[in-house]
Amino acid sequence: MSPLKRRKSVPATTAGHLAEESYRAVDRRLPASEGAGLLRKAFPDHWSFLLGELALYSLLVLVLTGVYLTFFFDPSMTEVVYHGDHVPLQGVRMSEAYASTIDISFDVRGGLLTRQIHHWAALVFVAAIGVHLLRIFFTGAFRRPREANWVLGVTLFILAVVEGFAGYSLPDDLLSGTGLRIAQGIMTSIPVVGTYVAFFVFGGQYPGHDIIPRLYVTHILLVPGILIALVVVHLVLVVYLKHTQWAKPGRTNRNAVGQPMVPHFTAKSAGLSFLVFGVLTVMAGTVQINPVWVYGPYDPSQISMFSQPDWYVGFLEGSLRLMPPFETHVLGHTIMWNVFVPAVLLPALLFLCLFVYPFFERWVTGDDEEHHLLDRPRNRPTRTGLGVAGVTFYAVLLMAGGNDVLAVVFQVSVNALTWTFRISLVVAPVLAYLLTKRVCLALQAADRQRLEEGEETGQVHVSVEGGMAETHTSLPAERAHHILVREQPRPLTLAQLGAGHRPTRRQRLRVRLSQWFHHDSVDFTVAPGPRREIARRLAGPRHAGPGETEDQGERAAD
């Protein structure tokens, strides 16, 4: 080796030695070696799995813009006279919270843009969590072993709604003050303890002087801390339990197939984060939202025309508008059923149903197996029908929350529109459930026809006798595999439950519910050989062999 080449190799050798020593020093103090396996972790490559990341990056935007806004917002209800740059409000008495919001919008550099980015990100955050939960529900990704993650997801959705309402109420403008007045009415509708709850929250008679400071602490400290902690737990469970996946060749209940974290998933996820930041900034710069200077400061004696909350609490507004006036007097107490039922009892029942559904389905079906392959919604018509019925129920309440606006826009009677929504709230979910089940069964029948006859080519063949017939071609192997690999559970029987000569009511109820859940399905004719292969792919996770860890077993299956 020449002296020149020897001199050039010395820095490279020194740099390599330094990097190796640095890595060893870090590994002695931190789990650096264990993190190397995470870099090769398989992540799903289907677009629907990006919905959770959309919520995550919206939360990141919320944190960054929220930190900036806290430097200028004053959470005080002390009255001041406004003398800022917004001329129409000069000389008007208002709270310091509202005055600081106006200052952020007109006096702080980039303040209005940051406010609007923050508000749009809040709407996208709640929407992304909601759509993500719908994807998990309709594909059965909540089944064992992911029930805890489903419960976490529903909890995150509730916290996101609470966080959004708290932030929406902070400016102390006429619109948000109307929302707080409704919230105070909901609190007082709780029998016996409602008045005490409202006094505790507002610090005395409405509106009091403590609600904005308390909402501020809740909005910037309490709820965000719980949200971020639960998001971390959620992500840890996702990594630990591995992701679910669609049925394709090479994918079974025993492996996790996808793109490695580095570089594929990291590049895709980083691109999505920049896209979220960019789109939210463009929306904030071009689409006005929550112009508090138009509404004016809050005055308990006034209410703004066409008052509408953000969409995620619109269903509460709709339920309040649809409930007929009804109250009772018991032992000197007035129970306002027209507020308590739609605003307290109904939301509690809705979220309770969401929390317990995975456990209800497991009890009804008797399915205690682990599931890592996703269901096609058409193959679970009852679950899909229930989901569509729930979405329809929510949509009716959401539209009812704007019945006054709809009545003015479409020039119809608001009373007639209210009664239409009342009837639709009962009838529409039932019709949606029945129609969805029929559509699912029709799609299953179409899948069976494609398997038996193949895909239509669009070409017509004329026989010697003059008859005409459409030609078909066999399905590609991947599409046929996607259709065939599906679970076909059967309803439970009393014998399976170990019922004796006289089964209990609980056992009979469980069998009937199981028959209702599973009795509608289209059977496919599958040869014994493919049927065994399907059973193998649907089998539960295999155990690691001698000297082989579970991760190695999964990598071998990949």
C-alpha positions as semicolon CSV with decimal commas, in nm:
position;residue;x (nm);y (nm);z (nm)
1;M;0,000;0,000;0,000
2;S;0,137;0,340;-0,098
3;P;0,195;0,604;0,175
4;L;-0,075;0,821;0,020
5;K;-0,341;0,543;0,037
6;R;-0,229;0,460;0,389
7;R;-0,278;0,821;0,500
8;K;-0,627;0,831;0,341
9;S;-0,734;0,515;0,520
10;V;-0,637;0,640;0,864
11;P;-0,925;0,894;0,904
12;A;-1,180;0,637;0,786
13;T;-1,048;0,379;1,031
14;T;-1,044;0,635;1,311
15;A;-1,399;0,748;1,229
16;G;-1,525;0,390;1,221
17;H;-1,355;0,312;1,552
18;L;-1,501;0,628;1,707
19;A;-1,854;0,540;1,585
20;E;-1,821;0,186;1,720
21;E;-1,701;0,307;2,059
22;S;-1,980;0,568;2,073
23;Y;-2,240;0,303;1,997
24;R;-2,104;0,075;2,270
25;A;-2,105;0,362;2,518
26;V;-2,468;0,439;2,440
27;D;-2,566;0,071;2,445
28;R;-2,422;0,028;2,796
29;R;-2,658;0,298;2,923
30;L;-2,961;0,275;2,694
31;P;-3,136;-0,016;2,514
32;A;-2,981;0,072;2,177
33;S;-2,941;-0,290;2,065
34;E;-3,306;-0,369;2,132
35;G;-3,407;-0,070;1,920
36;A;-3,237;-0,218;1,614
37;G;-3,515;-0,476;1,583
38;L;-3,775;-0,199;1,580
39;L;-3,613;-0,049;1,272
40;R;-3,701;-0,367;1,079
41;K;-4,052;-0,400;1,221
42;A;-4,313;-0,466;0,955
43;F;-4,571;-0,191;0,910
44;P;-4,891;-0,227;0,703
45;D;-4,890;-0,084;0,351
46;H;-5,266;-0,035;0,301
47;W;-5,389;0,326;0,282
48;S;-5,659;0,276;0,547
49;F;-5,393;0,228;0,816
50;L;-5,279;0,588;0,761
51;L;-5,596;0,720;0,928
52;G;-5,442;0,669;1,271
53;E;-5,131;0,859;1,161
54;L;-5,351;1,138;1,032
55;A;-5,488;1,177;1,385
56;L;-5,136;1,160;1,531
57;Y;-4,998;1,437;1,310
58;S;-5,306;1,652;1,365
59;L;-5,238;1,618;1,739
60;L;-4,878;1,728;1,678
61;V;-5,002;2,037;1,492
62;L;-5,240;2,109;1,780
63;V;-4,958;2,092;2,034
64;L;-4,725;2,318;1,833
65;T;-4,985;2,584;1,754
66;G;-5,135;2,561;2,103
67;V;-4,798;2,634;2,264
68;Y;-4,765;2,945;2,048
69;L;-5,115;3,068;2,135
70;T;-5,061;3,029;2,510
71;F;-4,797;3,306;2,498
72;F;-5,064;3,563;2,409
73;F;-5,394;3,435;2,551
74;D;-5,513;3,570;2,888
75;P;-5,761;3,328;3,054
76;S;-5,932;3,589;3,270
77;M;-6,296;3,694;3,297
78;T;-6,207;4,036;3,436
79;E;-6,393;4,306;3,241
80;V;-6,187;4,556;3,040
81;V;-6,263;4,818;2,775
82;Y;-6,120;4,727;2,435
83;H;-5,887;4,981;2,271
84;G;-5,717;4,758;2,016
85;D;-5,679;4,781;1,638
86;H;-6,019;4,630;1,554
87;V;-6,222;4,949;1,518
88;P;-6,580;4,805;1,538
89;L;-6,514;4,677;1,892
90;Q;-6,332;4,982;2,031
91;G;-6,489;5,105;2,353
92;V;-6,684;4,782;2,410
93;R;-6,664;4,618;2,752
94;M;-6,549;4,257;2,736
95;S;-6,353;3,995;2,929
96;E;-5,976;3,983;2,906
97;A;-6,008;3,638;2,750
98;Y;-6,208;3,778;2,461
99;A;-5,987;4,087;2,430
100;S;-5,671;3,874;2,412
101;T;-5,835;3,656;2,144
102;I;-5,907;3,969;1,937
103;D;-5,548;4,085;1,992
104;I;-5,417;3,747;1,874
105;S;-5,632;3,777;1,561
106;F;-5,537;4,136;1,466
107;D;-5,225;4,244;1,655
108;V;-5,001;3,937;1,693
109;R;-4,792;3,853;1,388
110;G;-4,926;3,528;1,244
111;G;-5,179;3,507;1,525
112;L;-5,492;3,469;1,311
113;L;-5,324;3,211;1,090
114;T;-5,210;3,013;1,394
115;R;-5,558;3,032;1,551
116;Q;-5,720;2,898;1,237
117;I;-5,458;2,622;1,194
118;H;-5,527;2,521;1,553
119;H;-5,904;2,514;1,501
120;W;-5,890;2,322;1,172
121;A;-5,643;2,074;1,323
122;A;-5,885;2,014;1,611
123;L;-6,166;1,931;1,368
124;V;-5,942;1,701;1,163
125;F;-5,809;1,535;1,478
126;V;-6,153;1,434;1,604
127;A;-6,265;1,333;1,254
128;A;-5,955;1,119;1,196
129;I;-6,007;0,932;1,524
130;G;-6,373;0,876;1,437
131;V;-6,300;0,741;1,088
132;H;-6,015;0,532;1,227
133;L;-6,256;0,374;1,477
134;L;-6,502;0,303;1,195
135;R;-6,229;0,128;0,995
136;I;-6,141;-0,086;1,296
137;F;-6,508;-0,167;1,362
138;F;-6,609;-0,265;1,010
139;T;-6,300;-0,482;0,954
140;G;-6,313;-0,657;1,292
141;A;-5,971;-0,530;1,400
142;F;-6,104;-0,490;1,757
143;R;-6,118;-0,866;1,818
144;R;-5,884;-1,056;2,043
145;P;-5,610;-0,966;2,130
146;R;-5,685;-0,598;2,055
147;E;-5,987;-0,529;2,277
148;A;-5,779;-0,304;2,506
149;N;-5,668;-0,093;2,210
150;W;-6,032;-0,049;2,104
151;V;-6,121;0,072;2,454
152;L;-5,826;0,311;2,440
153;G;-5,940;0,439;2,101
154;V;-6,293;0,513;2,222
155;T;-6,148;0,686;2,530
156;L;-5,925;0,897;2,307
157;F;-6,227;0,997;2,100
158;I;-6,416;1,111;2,412
159;L;-6,113;1,305;2,538
160;A;-6,071;1,468;2,196
161;V;-6,433;1,586;2,209
162;V;-6,387;1,723;2,562
163;E;-6,062;1,892;2,461
164;G;-6,223;2,046;2,153
165;F;-6,520;2,180;2,349
166;A;-6,292;2,330;2,616
167;G;-6,079;2,507;2,355
168;Y;-6,387;2,620;2,161
169;S;-6,523;2,784;2,480
170;L;-6,208;2,976;2,578
171;P;-6,253;3,294;2,365
172;D;-6,564;3,389;2,568
173;D;-6,744;3,518;2,259
174;L;-7,120;3,514;2,210
175;L;-7,119;3,179;2,025
176;S;-6,899;2,988;2,268
177;G;-7,082;3,146;2,562
178;T;-7,407;3,007;2,425
179;G;-7,244;2,663;2,423
180;L;-7,137;2,705;2,784
181;R;-7,491;2,807;2,876
182;I;-7,620;2,485;2,719
183;A;-7,353;2,287;2,907
184;Q;-7,466;2,448;3,233
185;G;-7,825;2,351;3,157
186;I;-7,717;1,993;3,090
187;M;-7,537;1,980;3,426
188;T;-7,835;2,110;3,619
189;S;-8,062;1,852;3,452
190;I;-7,889;1,569;3,639
191;P;-8,131;1,464;3,914
192;V;-8,046;1,557;4,275
193;V;-7,677;1,647;4,220
194;G;-7,705;1,857;3,904
195;T;-7,715;2,195;4,078
196;Y;-7,410;2,109;4,291
197;V;-7,217;1,994;3,982
198;A;-7,291;2,321;3,801
199;F;-7,192;2,527;4,107
200;F;-6,865;2,336;4,135
201;V;-6,775;2,372;3,765
202;F;-6,867;2,740;3,730
203;G;-6,758;2,844;4,077
204;G;-7,099;2,979;4,176
205;Q;-7,396;3,121;3,991
206;Y;-7,374;3,114;3,612
207;P;-7,165;3,247;3,446
208;G;-6,935;3,310;3,742
209;H;-6,570;3,415;3,714
210;D;-6,390;3,080;3,729
211;I;-6,508;2,886;3,425
212;I;-6,261;3,027;3,168
213;P;-5,951;2,982;3,392
214;R;-6,065;2,628;3,476
215;L;-6,131;2,544;3,112
216;Y;-5,788;2,687;3,026
217;V;-5,610;2,457;3,271
218;T;-5,818;2,164;3,147
219;H;-5,743;2,251;2,784
220;I;-5,368;2,306;2,801
221;L;-5,266;2,071;3,084
222;L;-5,509;1,810;3,212
223;V;-5,669;1,664;2,899
224;P;-5,358;1,697;2,675
225;G;-5,150;1,515;2,934
226;I;-5,398;1,227;2,948
227;L;-5,430;1,228;2,567
228;I;-5,057;1,207;2,505
229;A;-5,013;0,936;2,769
230;L;-5,290;0,724;2,616
231;V;-5,152;0,778;2,265
232;V;-4,815;0,645;2,384
233;V;-4,982;0,340;2,540
234;H;-5,183;0,288;2,222
235;L;-4,869;0,295;2,005
236;V;-4,686;0,058;2,239
237;L;-4,974;-0,190;2,212
238;V;-4,973;-0,157;1,833
239;V;-4,603;-0,244;1,823
240;Y;-4,641;-0,527;2,074
241;L;-4,951;-0,690;1,924
242;K;-4,842;-0,637;1,561
243;H;-5,075;-0,497;1,299
244;T;-5,375;-0,659;1,135
245;Q;-5,368;-0,725;0,761
246;W;-5,587;-0,806;0,464
247;A;-5,595;-1,163;0,334
248;K;-5,344;-1,197;0,051
249;P;-5,105;-1,473;-0,058
250;G;-4,836;-1,512;0,208
251;R;-5,042;-1,349;0,483
252;T;-5,194;-1,560;0,757
253;N;-5,299;-1,536;1,120
254;R;-4,946;-1,649;1,209
255;N;-4,734;-1,369;1,062
256;A;-4,719;-0,993;1,010
257;V;-4,629;-0,891;0,656
258;G;-4,556;-0,532;0,559
259;Q;-4,293;-0,273;0,484
260;P;-3,996;-0,226;0,718
261;M;-3,997;0,081;0,938
262;V;-3,674;0,209;0,781
263;P;-3,669;0,333;0,513
264;H;-4,010;0,255;0,358
265;F;-4,256;0,332;0,636
266;T;-4,053;0,623;0,773
267;A;-4,044;0,794;0,433
268;K;-4,416;0,739;0,377
269;S;-4,507;0,860;0,725
270;A;-4,284;1,168;0,699
271;G;-4,446;1,255;0,367
272;L;-4,790;1,225;0,525
273;S;-4,687;1,452;0,813
274;F;-4,570;1,725;0,571
275;L;-4,893;1,682;0,375
276;V;-5,102;1,725;0,692
277;F;-4,907;2,036;0,794
278;G;-4,938;2,183;0,445
279;V;-5,308;2,114;0,393
280;L;-5,400;2,251;0,737
281;T;-5,198;2,566;0,667
282;V;-5,365;2,616;0,327
283;M;-5,710;2,563;0,481
284;A;-5,631;2,811;0,760
285;G;-5,509;3,069;0,511
286;T;-5,801;3,041;0,268
287;V;-6,107;2,918;0,464
288;Q;-6,222;3,134;0,754
289;I;-6,332;2,956;1,071
290;N;-6,465;3,084;1,405
291;P;-6,452;3,462;1,339
292;V;-6,506;3,561;1,702
293;W;-6,489;3,936;1,623
294;V;-6,814;3,897;1,427
295;Y;-7,003;3,742;1,721
296;G;-6,893;3,994;1,982
297;P;-6,828;3,937;2,355
298;Y;-7,055;3,706;2,549
299;D;-7,367;3,854;2,705
300;P;-7,598;3,613;2,896
301;S;-7,902;3,810;2,778
302;Q;-7,824;3,760;2,408
303;I;-7,784;3,472;2,167
304;S;-7,640;3,470;1,817
305;M;-7,856;3,378;1,518
306;F;-7,809;3,026;1,380
307;S;-7,583;2,921;1,669
308;Q;-7,411;2,597;1,569
309;P;-7,136;2,414;1,762
310;D;-6,846;2,231;1,603
311;W;-6,954;1,915;1,425
312;Y;-6,838;1,667;1,691
313;V;-7,092;1,798;1,945
314;G;-7,359;1,866;1,683
315;F;-7,532;1,537;1,768
316;L;-7,593;1,665;2,123
317;E;-7,750;1,981;1,983
318;G;-7,971;1,770;1,758
319;S;-8,082;1,539;2,037
320;L;-8,181;1,839;2,249
321;R;-8,385;1,988;1,965
322;L;-8,567;1,663;1,890
323;M;-8,666;1,575;2,246
324;P;-9,025;1,685;2,327
325;P;-9,076;1,903;2,636
326;F;-9,121;1,669;2,929
327;E;-9,047;1,711;3,300
328;T;-9,172;1,570;3,629
329;H;-9,177;1,694;3,989
330;V;-9,075;1,445;4,259
331;L;-9,043;1,536;4,629
332;G;-8,978;1,898;4,551
333;H;-8,725;1,821;4,276
334;T;-8,783;1,894;3,907
335;I;-8,646;1,633;3,669
336;M;-8,598;1,783;3,322
337;W;-8,627;1,472;3,105
338;N;-8,618;1,686;2,790
339;V;-8,257;1,775;2,875
340;F;-8,135;1,482;3,085
341;V;-8,236;1,207;2,841
342;P;-8,092;1,351;2,515
343;A;-7,784;1,523;2,660
344;V;-7,676;1,291;2,945
345;L;-7,842;0,951;2,916
346;L;-7,825;0,911;2,537
347;P;-7,452;0,995;2,498
348;A;-7,371;0,772;2,797
349;L;-7,555;0,479;2,635
350;L;-7,392;0,541;2,296
351;F;-7,038;0,539;2,433
352;L;-7,118;0,248;2,663
353;C;-7,223;0,046;2,358
354;L;-6,895;0,135;2,187
355;F;-6,691;0,031;2,491
356;V;-6,857;-0,308;2,538
357;Y;-6,917;-0,409;2,174
358;P;-6,599;-0,622;2,133
359;F;-6,689;-0,818;2,444
360;F;-7,055;-0,845;2,339
361;E;-6,960;-0,987;1,999
362;R;-6,718;-1,234;2,153
363;W;-6,989;-1,349;2,396
364;V;-7,249;-1,382;2,121
365;T;-7,024;-1,566;1,876
366;G;-6,826;-1,772;2,128
367;D;-6,510;-1,672;1,940
368;D;-6,206;-1,674;2,172
369;E;-5,944;-1,716;1,898
370;E;-5,680;-1,458;1,807
371;H;-5,744;-1,271;1,481
372;H;-5,482;-1,095;1,272
373;L;-5,655;-1,117;0,933
374;L;-5,917;-0,850;0,872
375;D;-6,278;-0,921;0,780
376;R;-6,426;-0,784;0,461
377;P;-6,735;-0,591;0,578
378;R;-6,954;-0,782;0,332
379;N;-6,863;-1,110;0,503
380;R;-7,002;-0,985;0,837
381;P;-7,344;-0,850;0,732
382;T;-7,488;-0,820;1,083
383;R;-7,191;-0,627;1,223
384;T;-7,176;-0,407;0,913
385;G;-7,549;-0,344;0,933
386;L;-7,522;-0,242;1,298
387;G;-7,236;-0,006;1,215
388;V;-7,424;0,161;0,930
389;A;-7,734;0,190;1,152
390;G;-7,524;0,364;1,418
391;V;-7,374;0,605;1,164
392;T;-7,724;0,679;1,030
393;F;-7,850;0,747;1,384
394;Y;-7,562;0,989;1,441
395;A;-7,617;1,158;1,101
396;V;-7,986;1,223;1,176
397;L;-7,896;1,385;1,510
398;L;-7,623;1,592;1,343
399;M;-7,861;1,725;1,077
400;A;-8,128;1,791;1,341
401;G;-7,878;2,016;1,520
402;G;-7,911;2,256;1,226
403;N;-8,286;2,232;1,172
404;D;-8,328;2,611;1,192
405;V;-8,062;2,669;0,926
406;L;-8,209;2,399;0,701
407;A;-8,557;2,543;0,744
408;V;-8,440;2,888;0,629
409;V;-8,227;2,759;0,341
410;F;-8,491;2,522;0,200
411;Q;-8,791;2,741;0,295
412;V;-8,971;2,471;0,496
413;S;-9,143;2,474;0,832
414;V;-8,903;2,418;1,122
415;N;-9,176;2,226;1,306
416;A;-9,234;1,996;1,008
417;L;-8,859;1,946;0,976
418;T;-8,829;1,861;1,346
419;W;-9,103;1,597;1,321
420;T;-8,937;1,456;1,009
421;F;-8,613;1,415;1,202
422;R;-8,796;1,260;1,499
423;I;-8,949;0,994;1,275
424;S;-8,622;0,944;1,087
425;L;-8,434;0,892;1,413
426;V;-8,642;0,577;1,473
427;V;-8,704;0,456;1,118
428;A;-8,384;0,546;0,929
429;P;-8,140;0,329;1,135
430;V;-8,369;0,024;1,098
431;L;-8,396;0,073;0,722
432;A;-8,020;0,130;0,697
433;Y;-7,955;-0,194;0,888
434;L;-8,186;-0,402;0,666
435;L;-8,061;-0,245;0,343
436;T;-7,695;-0,289;0,443
437;K;-7,747;-0,658;0,520
438;R;-7,910;-0,713;0,180
439;V;-7,626;-0,531;0,005
440;C;-7,366;-0,740;0,192
441;L;-7,539;-1,066;0,097
442;A;-7,568;-0,948;-0,264
443;L;-7,195;-0,872;-0,270
444;Q;-7,120;-1,219;-0,126
445;A;-7,336;-1,375;-0,399
446;A;-7,147;-1,172;-0,660
447;D;-6,817;-1,301;-0,518
448;R;-6,940;-1,659;-0,543
449;Q;-7,050;-1,599;-0,902
450;R;-6,708;-1,459;-0,992
451;L;-6,540;-1,763;-0,840
452;E;-6,765;-2,003;-1,031
453;E;-6,783;-1,823;-1,365
454;G;-6,482;-1,594;-1,365
455;E;-6,468;-1,228;-1,458
456;E;-6,663;-1,087;-1,750
457;T;-6,440;-0,995;-2,044
458;G;-6,695;-0,777;-2,224
459;Q;-6,673;-1,000;-2,533
460;V;-6,975;-1,182;-2,675
461;H;-6,936;-1,520;-2,846
462;V;-7,177;-1,624;-3,119
463;S;-7,232;-2,000;-3,152
464;V;-7,292;-2,192;-3,475
465;E;-7,661;-2,215;-3,389
466;G;-7,681;-1,836;-3,361
467;G;-7,685;-1,819;-2,981
468;M;-7,493;-1,548;-2,799
469;A;-7,299;-1,591;-2,477
470;E;-7,063;-1,368;-2,283
471;T;-6,712;-1,500;-2,234
472;H;-6,541;-1,512;-1,895
473;T;-6,184;-1,542;-1,777
474;S;-6,068;-1,700;-1,454
475;L;-5,998;-1,476;-1,158
476;P;-5,635;-1,385;-1,084
477;A;-5,494;-1,593;-0,801
478;E;-5,460;-1,295;-0,566
479;R;-5,822;-1,186;-0,608
480;A;-5,950;-1,540;-0,570
481;H;-5,742;-1,576;-0,253
482;H;-5,883;-1,249;-0,118
483;I;-6,238;-1,380;-0,167
484;L;-6,185;-1,735;-0,046
485;V;-5,987;-1,674;0,273
486;R;-6,269;-1,581;0,506
487;E;-6,411;-1,712;0,828
488;Q;-6,748;-1,884;0,817
489;P;-6,859;-1,910;1,181
490;R;-7,168;-2,106;1,275
491;P;-7,430;-2,012;1,535
492;L;-7,381;-2,148;1,885
493;T;-7,592;-2,437;2,005
494;L;-7,711;-2,527;2,354
495;A;-7,490;-2,837;2,340
496;Q;-7,180;-2,621;2,282
497;L;-7,267;-2,417;2,590
498;G;-7,298;-2,731;2,801
499;A;-7,665;-2,670;2,870
500;G;-7,839;-2,945;3,061
501;H;-8,194;-3,070;3,029
502;R;-8,326;-2,727;3,126
503;P;-8,104;-2,452;2,983
504;T;-8,094;-2,122;3,165
505;R;-8,245;-1,805;3,024
506;R;-7,897;-1,665;2,971
507;Q;-7,797;-1,966;2,762
508;R;-8,113;-1,950;2,553
509;L;-8,063;-1,576;2,498
510;R;-7,703;-1,630;2,392
511;V;-7,803;-1,899;2,139
512;R;-8,076;-1,680;1,992
513;L;-7,844;-1,383;1,961
514;S;-7,582;-1,606;1,798
515;Q;-7,835;-1,732;1,545
516;W;-7,939;-1,374;1,470
517;F;-7,575;-1,271;1,426
518;H;-7,470;-1,558;1,197
519;H;-7,774;-1,694;1,019
520;D;-7,735;-1,471;0,707
521;S;-7,442;-1,579;0,491
522;V;-7,365;-1,705;0,140
523;D;-7,171;-2,032;0,137
524;F;-6,893;-2,090;-0,114
525;T;-6,823;-2,430;-0,265
526;V;-6,458;-2,501;-0,189
527;A;-6,268;-2,821;-0,268
528;P;-6,116;-3,014;0,025
529;G;-5,758;-2,915;-0,066
530;P;-5,818;-2,535;-0,076
531;R;-6,041;-2,565;0,228
532;R;-5,753;-2,712;0,429
533;E;-5,524;-2,434;0,306
534;I;-5,778;-2,171;0,412
535;A;-5,806;-2,332;0,756
536;R;-5,427;-2,327;0,787
537;R;-5,411;-1,957;0,706
538;L;-5,689;-1,876;0,950
539;A;-5,527;-2,079;1,228
540;G;-5,400;-1,898;1,534
541;P;-5,042;-1,782;1,589
542;R;-4,791;-2,065;1,597
543;H;-4,560;-2,119;1,892
544;A;-4,190;-2,057;1,861
545;G;-3,975;-2,363;1,801
546;P;-3,670;-2,468;2,005
547;G;-3,412;-2,192;2,008
548;E;-3,644;-1,958;1,814
549;T;-3,806;-1,644;1,950
550;E;-4,152;-1,531;1,852
551;D;-4,007;-1,243;1,649
552;Q;-3,783;-1,483;1,459
553;G;-4,082;-1,703;1,389
554;E;-4,269;-1,407;1,246
555;R;-3,975;-1,300;1,035
556;A;-3,945;-1,654;0,904
557;A;-4,315;-1,655;0,817
558;D;-4,276;-1,319;0,643
